[in-house]
Tab-separated table of C-alpha atoms in Angstrom:
chain	number	residue	atom	x	y	z
A	1	MET	CA	-8.049	29.189	68.451
A	2	LYS	CA	-7.529	31.723	65.675
A	3	LYS	CA	-8.452	30.683	62.177
A	4	THR	CA	-5.869	30.625	59.424
A	5	LEU	CA	-6.050	33.666	57.190
A	6	MET	CA	-5.899	32.737	53.528
A	7	ILE	CA	-4.814	35.344	50.983
A	8	ALA	CA	-7.648	34.340	48.712
A	9	GLY	CA	-11.370	33.912	48.683
A	10	PHE	CA	-12.348	37.544	48.228
A	11	ALA	CA	-15.537	36.511	46.490
A	12	ALA	CA	-17.008	35.658	49.861
A	13	LEU	CA	-16.575	39.259	50.912
A	14	MET	CA	-18.587	40.877	48.141
A	15	SER	CA	-21.389	41.687	50.556
A	16	THR	CA	-19.258	44.087	52.616
A	17	SER	CA	-20.318	47.229	50.758
A	18	ALA	CA	-22.826	47.982	53.472
A	19	MET	CA	-20.147	48.062	56.180
A	20	ALA	CA	-20.720	51.128	58.328
A	21	GLY	CA	-18.012	53.755	58.289
A	22	GLY	CA	-15.730	52.089	55.773
A	23	ILE	CA	-12.066	51.440	56.532
A	24	GLY	CA	-9.469	54.062	57.414
A	25	VAL	CA	-5.965	53.587	56.014
A	26	SER	CA	-2.913	55.526	57.217
A	27	MET	CA	0.156	55.112	55.001
A	28	ALA	CA	3.606	56.127	56.247
A	29	LEU	CA	4.090	58.204	53.115
A	30	PHE	CA	2.757	58.354	49.585
A	31	ASP	CA	6.124	59.324	48.059
A	32	ASP	CA	7.600	55.819	47.964
A	33	ASN	CA	7.508	53.528	44.942
A	34	PHE	CA	6.834	50.276	46.777
A	35	LEU	CA	4.260	51.763	49.160
A	36	THR	CA	2.511	53.367	46.187
A	37	VAL	CA	2.035	49.923	44.634
A	38	LEU	CA	0.743	48.610	47.964
A	39	ARG	CA	-1.642	51.546	48.384
A	40	ASN	CA	-2.933	51.401	44.818
A	41	GLY	CA	-3.447	47.649	45.083
A	42	MET	CA	-5.420	48.054	48.286
A	43	ASP	CA	-7.491	50.854	46.766
A	44	ALA	CA	-8.247	48.789	43.654
A	45	LYS	CA	-9.265	45.777	45.734
A	46	GLY	CA	-11.496	47.969	47.891
A	47	LYS	CA	-13.273	49.276	44.787
A	48	GLU	CA	-13.640	45.734	43.479
A	49	LEU	CA	-15.267	44.642	46.729
A	50	GLY	CA	-17.377	47.769	47.126
A	51	VAL	CA	-15.575	48.675	50.361
A	52	GLU	CA	-15.062	52.367	51.055
A	53	LEU	CA	-11.460	53.204	51.949
A	54	GLN	CA	-10.293	56.514	53.365
A	55	ILE	CA	-6.538	56.571	52.635
A	56	GLU	CA	-4.378	59.220	54.319
A	57	ASP	CA	-0.713	60.209	53.914
A	58	ALA	CA	1.139	60.474	57.254
A	59	LYS	CA	4.054	62.167	55.459
A	60	ASN	CA	6.556	60.203	57.548
A	61	ASP	CA	5.342	61.970	60.711
A	62	VAL	CA	4.543	59.767	63.720
A	63	ALA	CA	2.401	62.407	65.441
A	64	LYS	CA	0.440	63.019	62.240
A	65	GLN	CA	-0.180	59.300	61.860
A	66	LEU	CA	-1.505	58.972	65.418
A	67	ASP	CA	-3.792	61.948	64.755
A	68	GLN	CA	-5.106	60.206	61.653
A	69	ILE	CA	-5.860	57.078	63.642
A	70	ASN	CA	-7.675	59.078	66.309
A	71	ASN	CA	-9.667	60.843	63.583
A	72	PHE	CA	-10.611	57.496	62.039
A	73	ILE	CA	-11.824	56.349	65.463
A	74	ALA	CA	-13.842	59.533	65.967
A	75	SER	CA	-15.479	59.155	62.555
A	76	GLY	CA	-16.639	55.624	63.377
A	77	VAL	CA	-14.746	53.540	60.826
A	78	SER	CA	-15.289	49.787	60.860
A	79	ALA	CA	-11.560	49.030	60.877
A	80	ILE	CA	-8.168	50.700	60.511
A	81	ILE	CA	-5.155	49.694	58.425
A	82	VAL	CA	-1.779	51.217	59.317
A	83	ASN	CA	1.533	51.216	57.485
A	84	PRO	CA	3.611	52.567	60.403
A	85	VAL	CA	5.938	55.535	60.096
A	86	ASP	CA	7.982	54.305	63.054
A	87	THR	CA	7.628	50.657	63.998
A	88	SER	CA	8.812	51.390	67.532
A	89	ALA	CA	5.917	53.808	68.100
A	90	THR	CA	2.961	51.516	67.418
A	91	GLN	CA	1.875	50.747	70.991
A	92	ALA	CA	-0.017	54.042	71.229
A	93	MET	CA	-1.855	53.226	67.988
A	94	THR	CA	-2.779	49.781	69.252
A	95	ASP	CA	-3.986	51.239	72.546
A	96	ALA	CA	-6.137	53.899	70.853
A	97	ALA	CA	-7.857	51.382	68.579
A	98	ALA	CA	-8.275	48.853	71.386
A	99	ALA	CA	-9.863	51.448	73.665
A	100	ALA	CA	-12.429	52.171	70.953
A	101	ASN	CA	-12.838	48.446	70.174
A	102	ILE	CA	-12.047	49.080	66.504
A	103	PRO	CA	-10.057	46.399	64.654
A	104	LEU	CA	-6.608	47.439	63.457
A	105	VAL	CA	-4.299	45.785	60.925
A	106	TYR	CA	-0.649	46.738	60.500
A	107	VAL	CA	0.688	46.213	56.990
A	108	ASN	CA	4.206	45.812	55.556
A	109	ARG	CA	6.135	47.176	58.558
A	110	GLN	CA	6.240	45.053	61.699
A	111	PRO	CA	5.027	46.861	64.838
A	112	ILE	CA	7.221	46.612	67.920
A	113	ASN	CA	4.283	45.128	69.844
A	114	VAL	CA	3.486	42.453	67.253
A	115	ASP	CA	3.658	39.683	69.862
A	116	THR	CA	1.158	41.352	72.213
A	117	LEU	CA	-1.539	42.543	69.817
A	118	PRO	CA	-5.149	42.290	71.021
A	119	ASP	CA	-7.344	39.619	69.436
A	120	ASN	CA	-8.887	42.117	67.008
A	121	GLN	CA	-5.549	43.328	65.640
A	122	ALA	CA	-3.179	41.681	63.136
A	123	PHE	CA	-0.034	42.146	61.070
A	124	VAL	CA	0.230	41.387	57.333
A	125	ALA	CA	3.595	41.503	55.574
A	126	SER	CA	6.460	39.308	54.431
A	127	ASN	CA	8.995	37.732	56.775
A	128	GLU	CA	12.016	40.026	56.719
A	129	VAL	CA	14.302	37.225	57.884
A	130	ASP	CA	13.912	35.837	54.370
A	131	SER	CA	14.436	39.091	52.464
A	132	GLY	CA	17.998	40.006	53.394
A	133	THR	CA	18.965	36.348	53.584
A	134	LEU	CA	17.904	35.600	50.002
A	135	GLU	CA	19.567	38.799	48.781
A	136	THR	CA	22.884	38.231	50.557
A	137	ILE	CA	23.256	34.564	49.635
A	138	GLU	CA	22.662	35.422	45.972
A	139	VAL	CA	25.108	38.344	46.031
A	140	CYS	CA	27.698	35.974	47.503
A	141	ARG	CA	26.938	33.365	44.863
A	142	GLN	CA	27.392	35.858	42.051
A	143	LEU	CA	30.655	37.127	43.526
A	144	LYS	CA	31.914	33.545	43.640
A	145	GLU	CA	30.718	32.982	40.078
A	146	ALA	CA	32.781	36.018	39.074
A	147	GLY	CA	35.852	34.196	40.314
A	148	LYS	CA	36.279	35.813	43.712
A	149	ASP	CA	37.200	33.986	46.904
A	150	LYS	CA	37.268	37.184	48.960
A	151	ALA	CA	35.079	40.231	48.393
A	152	SER	CA	34.400	43.624	49.952
A	153	VAL	CA	30.983	45.285	49.949
A	154	TYR	CA	29.195	48.370	51.146
A	155	VAL	CA	25.860	48.008	52.965
A	156	MET	CA	23.068	50.584	52.629
A	157	MET	CA	20.478	50.532	55.397
A	158	GLY	CA	16.910	51.847	55.411
A	159	GLU	CA	15.462	54.049	58.144
A	160	LEU	CA	16.916	52.869	61.432
A	161	SER	CA	13.538	53.328	63.167
A	162	ASN	CA	12.095	50.718	60.808
A	163	GLN	CA	12.090	47.054	61.782
A	164	ALA	CA	12.604	45.968	58.165
A	165	ALA	CA	15.853	47.925	57.902
A	166	VAL	CA	17.138	46.482	61.156
A	167	GLN	CA	16.231	42.921	60.188
A	168	ARG	CA	17.470	43.106	56.595
A	169	THR	CA	20.836	44.373	57.832
A	170	ALA	CA	20.958	41.677	60.514
A	171	ASP	CA	20.260	39.111	57.789
A	172	ILE	CA	23.503	40.077	56.039
A	173	HIS	CA	25.536	39.534	59.177
A	174	ASP	CA	23.670	36.308	59.962
A	175	VAL	CA	24.468	34.870	56.530
A	176	MET	CA	28.131	35.686	57.062
A	177	ALA	CA	28.201	34.280	60.607
A	178	ALA	CA	26.473	31.061	59.554
A	179	GLY	CA	28.970	30.437	56.784
A	180	LYS	CA	26.284	30.693	54.100
A	181	CYS	CA	28.235	33.175	51.971
A	182	ALA	CA	30.126	31.519	49.122
A	183	VAL	CA	33.035	33.971	49.488
A	184	GLU	CA	34.898	35.482	52.411
A	185	LEU	CA	32.913	38.688	52.698
A	186	THR	CA	34.118	41.941	54.266
A	187	ILE	CA	31.810	44.885	54.935
A	188	LEU	CA	33.757	48.086	54.278
A	189	ASP	CA	31.068	50.320	55.754
A	190	GLU	CA	27.334	50.317	56.447
A	191	GLN	CA	25.269	53.478	56.744
A	192	THR	CA	21.666	54.505	56.379
A	193	ALA	CA	20.311	56.172	53.272
A	194	ASN	CA	16.757	56.124	54.656
A	195	TRP	CA	15.261	54.091	51.779
A	196	SER	CA	15.995	57.081	49.505
A	197	ARG	CA	17.475	56.993	45.997
A	198	ASP	CA	18.860	60.516	46.329
A	199	GLN	CA	20.425	59.879	49.738
A	200	ALA	CA	21.903	56.616	48.471
A	201	GLN	CA	23.472	58.385	45.519
A	202	SER	CA	25.094	60.897	47.875
A	203	LEU	CA	26.263	58.170	50.235
A	204	MET	CA	27.762	56.106	47.420
A	205	THR	CA	29.501	59.202	46.053
A	206	ASN	CA	31.091	59.736	49.458
A	207	TRP	CA	32.226	56.123	49.629
A	208	LEU	CA	33.702	56.331	46.147
A	209	SER	CA	35.711	59.403	47.119
A	210	SER	CA	37.738	57.232	49.499
A	211	GLY	CA	39.128	55.295	46.572
A	212	ALA	CA	38.819	51.980	48.439
A	213	PRO	CA	38.422	48.975	46.121
A	214	PHE	CA	35.105	47.146	46.484
A	215	ASP	CA	33.177	44.381	44.786
A	216	GLY	CA	29.535	45.094	45.508
A	217	VAL	CA	26.720	46.898	47.273
A	218	ILE	CA	24.024	45.238	49.365
A	219	ALA	CA	21.105	47.620	49.848
A	220	ASN	CA	18.055	47.165	52.075
A	221	ASN	CA	15.804	48.204	49.182
A	222	ASP	CA	15.823	48.815	45.446
A	223	GLU	CA	15.595	52.591	45.650
A	224	MET	CA	18.937	52.727	47.472
A	225	ALA	CA	20.450	50.175	45.098
A	226	ILE	CA	19.460	52.393	42.169
A	227	GLY	CA	20.904	55.474	43.881
A	228	ALA	CA	24.181	53.611	44.372
A	229	ILE	CA	24.156	52.571	40.712
A	230	GLN	CA	23.628	56.161	39.594
A	231	ALA	CA	26.646	57.294	41.622
A	232	MET	CA	28.823	54.474	40.294
A	233	LYS	CA	27.857	55.143	36.688
A	234	ALA	CA	28.530	58.851	37.163
A	235	ALA	CA	32.001	57.896	38.403
A	236	GLY	CA	32.611	55.777	35.317
A	237	ILE	CA	32.537	52.408	37.061
A	238	ASP	CA	31.839	49.415	34.840
A	239	MET	CA	28.691	47.901	36.357
A	240	ALA	CA	29.779	44.461	35.131
A	241	SER	CA	32.647	44.661	37.635
A	242	VAL	CA	30.409	44.922	40.724
A	243	VAL	CA	27.423	43.041	42.135
A	244	VAL	CA	24.504	45.194	43.342
A	245	GLY	CA	21.576	43.823	45.323
A	246	GLY	CA	18.296	45.335	46.484
A	247	ILE	CA	14.886	44.269	47.765
A	248	ASP	CA	11.283	44.847	46.558
A	249	ALA	CA	11.458	44.086	42.808
A	250	THR	CA	10.092	47.502	41.895
A	251	GLN	CA	9.617	48.276	38.211
A	252	ASP	CA	12.627	50.615	38.237
A	253	ALA	CA	14.781	47.861	39.734
A	254	LEU	CA	13.666	45.370	37.103
A	255	VAL	CA	14.550	47.865	34.375
A	256	ALA	CA	17.980	48.305	35.996
A	257	MET	CA	18.414	44.526	36.041
A	258	GLN	CA	17.477	44.229	32.371
A	259	ALA	CA	20.083	46.907	31.631
A	260	GLY	CA	22.728	44.876	33.480
A	261	ASP	CA	23.160	47.485	36.224
A	262	GLN	CA	21.450	45.755	39.162
A	263	ASP	CA	22.097	42.067	39.724
A	264	VAL	CA	19.744	40.901	42.464
A	265	THR	CA	16.417	41.877	43.965
A	266	VAL	CA	13.833	40.110	46.108
A	267	PHE	CA	10.169	40.284	45.160
A	268	GLN	CA	7.985	41.598	47.941
A	269	ASP	CA	4.346	41.276	46.935
A	270	ALA	CA	3.036	44.796	47.496
A	271	ALA	CA	-0.384	44.092	46.005
A	272	GLY	CA	-0.618	40.830	47.951
A	273	GLN	CA	0.172	42.577	51.214
A	274	GLY	CA	-2.386	45.292	50.519
A	275	ALA	CA	-5.066	42.757	49.606
A	276	GLY	CA	-4.193	40.599	52.617
A	277	ALA	CA	-4.404	43.558	54.983
A	278	LEU	CA	-7.775	44.540	53.557
A	279	GLU	CA	-9.114	41.006	53.855
A	280	ALA	CA	-7.940	40.810	57.476
A	281	ALA	CA	-9.539	44.174	58.293
A	282	ILE	CA	-12.839	43.115	56.746
A	283	LYS	CA	-12.878	39.812	58.610
A	284	LEU	CA	-12.045	41.478	61.928
A	285	SER	CA	-14.739	44.121	61.380
A	286	LYS	CA	-17.248	41.268	61.014
A	287	GLY	CA	-16.082	39.715	64.274
A	288	GLU	CA	-14.234	36.870	62.605
A	289	ALA	CA	-10.871	35.606	63.880
A	290	VAL	CA	-7.681	35.755	61.804
A	291	ASP	CA	-4.079	34.806	62.370
A	292	GLN	CA	-2.248	37.708	63.969
A	293	LYS	CA	0.824	37.250	61.755
A	294	VAL	CA	0.184	36.709	58.062
A	295	TYR	CA	3.311	36.279	55.959
A	296	ILE	CA	3.305	36.498	52.170
A	297	PRO	CA	6.516	34.874	50.876
A	298	PHE	CA	9.483	36.766	49.450
A	299	GLN	CA	10.899	35.454	46.160
A	300	LEU	CA	14.426	35.836	44.799
A	301	VAL	CA	14.684	37.619	41.426
A	302	THR	CA	17.706	37.239	39.146
A	303	SER	CA	18.346	37.520	35.430
A	304	ALA	CA	17.275	33.887	35.122
A	305	ASN	CA	13.673	34.423	36.254
A	306	ILE	CA	13.111	38.169	35.864
A	307	ALA	CA	10.452	37.616	33.182
A	308	ASP	CA	8.183	36.094	35.850
A	309	PHE	CA	8.105	39.369	37.793
A	310	LEU	CA	7.955	42.124	35.169
A	311	ASN	CA	4.240	42.803	35.648
A	312	LYS	CA	3.868	42.171	39.384
A	313	ASN	CA	5.005	45.315	41.205
């Protein structure tokens, strides 16, 4: 039976500095605010523990990421941590690491083969069923608080190849179907902006050109929420008249919330995920068993509790 992985107790790992080969880390891309926090947190924890990390940027290229994993294997690393570019393309990564008998830990983005991982592989993240659910219920609550019984919203999706985007969007529909929305909610349109602030700004500008009345925007992440806000402000929309939600609780999102532009976000513990992935990789490299799914809880962030999260991501 696999042991429970606790996101604590790093002191017991201080002797890992002698680990042969260090740990190879392949990040989907460096140019992402949330993933930068995750990467920096992992790097800082590695330095604290005396564990050598080789962190590579896959530049959102699946083939490049697989090459990085194969290079890690060839160089004899003790373990590999992967933040997948495409969560539907992880089987080949699992197979490569398994063939070399090198432990592998997926972080933040759920691999398509999460339910069939070998014993020396694991997944560390937060449960995406909670993320979009918390966001949507709170957006609905705020719309009701604003005096609305019916409301229309736009939905911005992340990269469609990414499990988090698929699940966070499904969460919105699930909240509506389960009757958990405090208002009668209508989705005017939902399109991908690929997690990008710039693409979200362009998408929101296009939606605004239709002239259709709307009451809010539910975005799969904060970067897209901020892009939508920028487009609305450029169009002269009073941000007090709409409810905007995102996910991640990035510093930029918290600033937008303090300014009264963004109304909801959901804290995803980037540093906690990075530290948890590193701990799992270290344990697996020492032949210890860990849970194959390690979930670090999401937390709803509103104006009422924003002070608790200002220094976390």
